[in-house]
Coordinates of N, CA and C in Angstrom, one line a residue:
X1 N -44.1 -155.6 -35.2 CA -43.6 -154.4 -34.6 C -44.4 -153.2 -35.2
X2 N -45.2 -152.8 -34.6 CA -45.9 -151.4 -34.8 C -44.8 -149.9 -35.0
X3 N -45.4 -148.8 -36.0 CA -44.4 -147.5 -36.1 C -44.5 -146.8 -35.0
X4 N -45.8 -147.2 -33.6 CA -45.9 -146.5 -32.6 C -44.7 -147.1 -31.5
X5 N -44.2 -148.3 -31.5 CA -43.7 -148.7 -30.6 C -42.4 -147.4 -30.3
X6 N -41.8 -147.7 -29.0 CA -40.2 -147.1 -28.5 C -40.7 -145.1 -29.1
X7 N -42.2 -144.8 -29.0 CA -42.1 -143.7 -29.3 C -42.4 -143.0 -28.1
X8 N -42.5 -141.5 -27.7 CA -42.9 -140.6 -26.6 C -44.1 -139.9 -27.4
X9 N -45.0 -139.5 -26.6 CA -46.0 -138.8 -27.2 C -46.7 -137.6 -26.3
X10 N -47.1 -136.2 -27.2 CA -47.9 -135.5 -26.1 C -49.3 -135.3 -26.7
X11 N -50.3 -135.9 -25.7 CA -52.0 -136.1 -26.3 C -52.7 -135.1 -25.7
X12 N -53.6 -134.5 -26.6 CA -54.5 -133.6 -26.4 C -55.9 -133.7 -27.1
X13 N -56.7 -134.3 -26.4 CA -57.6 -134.4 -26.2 C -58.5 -133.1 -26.5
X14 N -60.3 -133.8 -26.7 CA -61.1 -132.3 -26.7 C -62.2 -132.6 -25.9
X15 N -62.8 -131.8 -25.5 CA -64.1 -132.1 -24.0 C -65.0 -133.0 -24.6
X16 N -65.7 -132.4 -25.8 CA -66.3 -132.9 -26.2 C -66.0 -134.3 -27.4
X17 N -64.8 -134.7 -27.4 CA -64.7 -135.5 -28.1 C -64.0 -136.7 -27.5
X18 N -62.7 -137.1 -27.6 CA -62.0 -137.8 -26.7 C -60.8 -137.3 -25.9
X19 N -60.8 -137.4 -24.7 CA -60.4 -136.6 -23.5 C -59.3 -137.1 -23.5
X20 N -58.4 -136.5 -23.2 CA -56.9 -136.9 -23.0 C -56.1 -137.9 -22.4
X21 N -57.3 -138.1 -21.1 CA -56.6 -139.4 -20.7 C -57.1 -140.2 -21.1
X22 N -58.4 -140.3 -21.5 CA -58.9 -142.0 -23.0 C -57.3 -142.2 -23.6
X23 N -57.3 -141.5 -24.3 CA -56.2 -141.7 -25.1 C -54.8 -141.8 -24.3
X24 N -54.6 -141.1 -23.0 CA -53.5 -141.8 -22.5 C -53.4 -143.3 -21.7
X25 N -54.6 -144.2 -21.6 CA -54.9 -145.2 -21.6 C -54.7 -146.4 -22.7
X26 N -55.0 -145.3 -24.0 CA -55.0 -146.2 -24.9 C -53.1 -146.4 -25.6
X27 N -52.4 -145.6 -24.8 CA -51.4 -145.3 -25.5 C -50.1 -146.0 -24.9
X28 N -50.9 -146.4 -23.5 CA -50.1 -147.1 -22.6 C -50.0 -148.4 -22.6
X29 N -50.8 -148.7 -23.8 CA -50.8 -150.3 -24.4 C -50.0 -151.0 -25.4
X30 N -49.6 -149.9 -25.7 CA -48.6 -149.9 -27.4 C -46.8 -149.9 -26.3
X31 N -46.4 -151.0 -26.6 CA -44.7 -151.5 -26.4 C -43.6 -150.7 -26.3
X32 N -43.1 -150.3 -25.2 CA -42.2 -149.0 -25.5 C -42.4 -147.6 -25.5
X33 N -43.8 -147.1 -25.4 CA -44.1 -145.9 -25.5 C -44.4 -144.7 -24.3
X34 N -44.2 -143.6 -24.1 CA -44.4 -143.1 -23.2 C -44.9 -141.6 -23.5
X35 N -45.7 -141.4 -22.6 CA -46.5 -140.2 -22.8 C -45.9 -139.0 -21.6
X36 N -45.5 -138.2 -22.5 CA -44.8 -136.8 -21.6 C -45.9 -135.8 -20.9
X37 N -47.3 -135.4 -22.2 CA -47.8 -134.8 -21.3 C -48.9 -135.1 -22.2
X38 N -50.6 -135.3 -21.0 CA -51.7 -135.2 -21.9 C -52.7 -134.6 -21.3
X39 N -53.6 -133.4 -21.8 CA -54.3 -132.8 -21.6 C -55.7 -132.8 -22.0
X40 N -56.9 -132.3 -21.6 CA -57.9 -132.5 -22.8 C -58.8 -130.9 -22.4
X41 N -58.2 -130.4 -23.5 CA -58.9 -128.6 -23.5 C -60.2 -128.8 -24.2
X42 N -60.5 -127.4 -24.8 CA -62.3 -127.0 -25.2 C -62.0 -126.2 -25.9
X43 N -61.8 -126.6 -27.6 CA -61.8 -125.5 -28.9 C -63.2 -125.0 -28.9
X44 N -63.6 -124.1 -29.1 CA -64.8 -123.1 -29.5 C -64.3 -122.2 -30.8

């Protein structure tokens, strides 16, 4: 049992780095988890 399982998550991503929905891909692999809202903005 992983600490990520049965968790919700909100992912934010960066343009240049890893985009929001990579990571909402990667998060939809983990048991029980669900993603509310994921974005991928541009810090300057």
């Amino acid at each position: 049992m992983s600490v990520l399982e049965n968790k919700k998550f909100i992912l934010i991503g960066d343009r240049d780095g890893v985009p929001g929905e990579s990571l909402k891909e990667v998060v939809k692999t983990i048991a029980g988890s669900e993603v509310l809202f994921a974005a991928t903005e541009c810090f300057v």
